[in-house]
CSV table of C-alpha atoms in Angstrom, one decimal:
chain,number,residue,atom,x,y,z
Q,1,ARG,CA,98.9,85.4,92.7
Q,2,LEU,CA,99.7,88.9,91.7
Q,3,LEU,CA,96.5,90.8,91.0
Q,4,GLY,CA,97.8,93.9,89.2
Q,5,TRP,CA,100.9,95.8,88.2
Q,6,ASP,CA,102.4,97.7,91.1
Q,7,GLN,CA,105.9,98.9,91.5
Q,8,VAL,CA,107.5,98.8,94.9
Q,9,THR,CA,110.8,100.4,95.9
Q,10,VAL,CA,112.3,99.1,99.1
Q,11,LEU,CA,115.4,100.4,100.8
Q,12,ALA,CA,117.0,97.9,103.1
Q,13,ARG,CA,120.5,97.0,104.4
Q,14,ALA,CA,122.2,94.3,102.4
Q,15,GLU,CA,122.2,91.9,105.3
Q,16,ASP,CA,118.4,92.3,105.6
Q,17,GLU,CA,117.7,91.7,101.9
Q,18,ASP,CA,116.6,88.0,102.2
Q,19,GLU,CA,114.3,88.7,105.2
Q,20,VAL,CA,112.7,91.8,103.4
Q,21,ARG,CA,112.2,89.9,100.2
Q,22,ALA,CA,110.5,87.0,102.0
Q,23,ALA,CA,108.2,89.3,103.9
Q,24,LEU,CA,107.1,91.0,100.6
Q,25,LEU,CA,106.7,87.9,98.6
Q,26,GLU,CA,105.1,85.6,101.3
Q,27,PRO,CA,101.5,86.7,100.6
Q,28,PHE,CA,101.9,85.6,97.0
Q,29,ASP,CA,103.2,82.1,97.9
Q,30,ARG,CA,100.0,81.1,99.7
Q,31,PRO,CA,97.5,79.0,97.8
Q,32,VAL,CA,94.5,80.8,96.5
Q,33,GLU,CA,91.2,79.4,97.9
Q,34,PRO,CA,88.4,78.9,95.5
Q,35,GLU,CA,86.0,81.7,95.5
Q,36,GLU,CA,82.2,81.4,95.4
Q,37,PRO,CA,80.2,84.0,93.4
Q,38,ALA,CA,78.4,86.3,95.9
Q,39,THR,CA,77.4,89.1,93.6
Q,40,ARG,CA,77.9,90.4,90.1
Q,41,ILE,CA,80.1,93.0,88.6
Q,42,LEU,CA,78.2,96.3,88.2
Q,43,PRO,CA,78.2,96.9,84.4
Q,44,VAL,CA,79.4,100.2,83.1
Q,45,GLU,CA,76.9,100.1,80.3
Q,46,HIS,CA,73.3,101.1,81.0
Q,47,SER,CA,71.0,98.4,82.0
Q,48,ASP,CA,67.2,98.3,81.9
Q,49,GLN,CA,67.1,95.7,84.6
Q,50,PRO,CA,66.1,97.0,88.1
Q,51,PRO,CA,69.0,97.1,90.5
Q,52,ALA,CA,69.5,94.2,92.9
Q,53,PRO,CA,69.1,95.2,96.6
Q,54,ASP,CA,72.8,95.3,97.1
Q,55,ASP,CA,73.2,97.5,94.0
Q,56,GLN,CA,71.0,100.3,95.4
Q,57,PRO,CA,72.7,103.7,95.1
Q,58,LEU,CA,75.1,104.6,97.8
Q,59,GLN,CA,75.1,107.9,99.6
Q,60,GLY,CA,78.0,109.5,101.4
Q,61,HIS,CA,80.2,106.6,100.4
Q,62,ILE,CA,83.9,106.4,99.4
Q,63,VAL,CA,85.0,105.7,95.8
Q,64,LEU,CA,88.3,103.8,95.7
Q,65,LEU,CA,90.2,104.0,92.4
Q,66,GLY,CA,92.3,101.0,91.9
Q,67,TYR,CA,92.7,97.7,93.8
Q,68,GLY,CA,96.5,97.1,93.6
Q,69,ARG,CA,98.5,96.7,96.8
Q,70,VAL,CA,97.6,100.0,98.2
Q,71,GLY,CA,93.9,99.8,97.1
Q,72,ALA,CA,93.6,96.4,98.7
Q,73,VAL,CA,94.9,97.6,102.0
Q,74,LEU,CA,92.6,100.6,101.9
Q,75,ALA,CA,89.6,98.4,101.1
Q,76,GLU,CA,90.4,96.2,104.0
Q,77,PHE,CA,90.6,99.2,106.3
Q,78,LEU,CA,87.3,100.6,105.0
Q,79,LYS,CA,85.6,97.2,105.4
Q,80,HIS,CA,87.0,96.9,109.0
Q,81,GLN,CA,85.7,100.5,109.7
Q,82,GLU,CA,82.3,99.5,108.2
Q,83,ARG,CA,82.5,102.5,105.8
Q,84,PRO,CA,80.5,102.1,102.6
Q,85,TYR,CA,82.8,102.1,99.5
Q,86,LEU,CA,82.9,101.1,95.9
Q,87,VAL,CA,85.9,100.2,93.9
Q,88,ILE,CA,86.6,101.3,90.3
Q,89,GLU,CA,89.0,98.8,88.7
Q,90,GLN,CA,90.1,98.6,85.1
Q,91,ASP,CA,91.6,95.1,85.3
Q,92,ALA,CA,88.9,92.6,84.4
Q,93,THR,CA,90.4,89.8,86.5
Q,94,ILE,CA,90.6,91.8,89.6
Q,95,ALA,CA,87.1,93.2,89.1
Q,96,GLN,CA,85.7,89.7,88.8
Q,97,GLN,CA,87.5,88.6,91.9
Q,98,LEU,CA,86.2,91.5,93.9
Q,99,ALA,CA,82.7,90.9,92.6
Q,100,ARG,CA,82.9,87.2,93.6
Q,101,GLY,CA,84.0,88.3,97.0
Q,102,GLY,CA,80.9,90.4,97.4
Q,103,GLN,CA,82.5,93.8,97.0
Q,104,ARG,CA,80.8,96.6,95.0
Q,105,VAL,CA,83.0,97.1,91.9
Q,106,ILE,CA,82.7,98.8,88.6
Q,107,ARG,CA,85.1,97.7,85.8
Q,108,GLY,CA,86.4,100.6,83.8
Q,109,ARG,CA,88.7,103.6,83.7
Q,110,ALA,CA,88.1,106.2,86.4
Q,111,ASP,CA,88.8,109.1,84.1
Q,112,ASP,CA,85.6,108.1,82.2
Q,113,ARG,CA,82.8,110.4,83.2
Q,114,GLU,CA,80.2,107.6,82.8
Q,115,VAL,CA,82.2,105.3,85.1
Q,116,LEU,CA,82.4,108.0,87.7
Q,117,ALA,CA,78.6,108.7,87.4
Q,118,ARG,CA,77.8,105.0,87.8
Q,119,ALA,CA,80.0,105.0,90.9
Q,120,GLY,CA,77.8,107.7,92.4
Q,121,ILE,CA,80.6,110.2,92.6
Q,122,ALA,CA,77.9,113.0,92.8
Q,123,ARG,CA,76.7,111.4,96.1
Q,124,ALA,CA,80.1,110.3,97.4
Q,125,LYS,CA,81.9,111.8,100.3
Q,126,LEU,CA,85.5,110.9,99.5
Q,127,LEU,CA,87.6,109.9,96.6
Q,128,LEU,CA,90.7,107.7,97.2
Q,129,VAL,CA,93.1,107.5,94.3
Q,130,THR,CA,95.7,104.7,94.3
Q,131,SER,CA,97.0,105.0,90.8
Q,132,ALA,CA,100.4,106.3,89.8
Q,133,GLU,CA,99.3,107.4,86.3
Q,134,PHE,CA,99.6,111.1,86.8
Q,135,VAL,CA,97.7,112.3,83.7
Q,136,ALA,CA,94.8,109.8,84.3
Q,137,VAL,CA,94.7,110.7,88.0
Q,138,ARG,CA,94.6,114.4,87.2
Q,139,ARG,CA,91.7,114.0,84.7
Q,140,THR,CA,89.8,111.8,87.1
Q,141,ILE,CA,90.1,114.3,90.0
Q,142,GLU,CA,89.0,117.2,87.7
Q,143,GLU,CA,86.0,115.2,86.4
Q,144,ALA,CA,85.1,114.0,89.9
Q,145,ARG,CA,85.2,117.6,91.2
Q,146,ARG,CA,83.0,118.8,88.3
Q,147,LEU,CA,80.4,116.1,89.3
Q,148,ASN,CA,80.8,116.7,93.0
Q,149,PRO,CA,82.5,120.0,94.1
Q,150,GLU,CA,82.1,119.0,97.8
Q,151,LEU,CA,84.1,115.8,97.3
Q,152,GLU,CA,87.0,115.3,99.8
């Protein structure tokens, strides 16, 4: 199941086309296993409810913008390295799947100052951007730097 809109350009020899196509599409041909809710999506809007223990503010974490093909690979790497991270994802379906999988996620646009603030960008160490939307990326980076000039 495709979880977002990503564009991939692949250059390959004509005789390798079938093999390359199969390698790229094979992950989407596997059946999706049912997911059990493990956590909730962190809401963008303010809540008067006290945060759950796993929703406590992060410090020195990584904010990952987007969970397309590249974002998913980066998230797996960060998880494997046991680095604390949080995903900002604008696609509701992807955000719900991440939340069910136990990942910290905020649904919203990363160029929204409130979304960045909820992600703890002022306390974050690193910002990873996986979007190809140039204007939104530029606005996001500018806003993130305003909130945290030390951000890598």
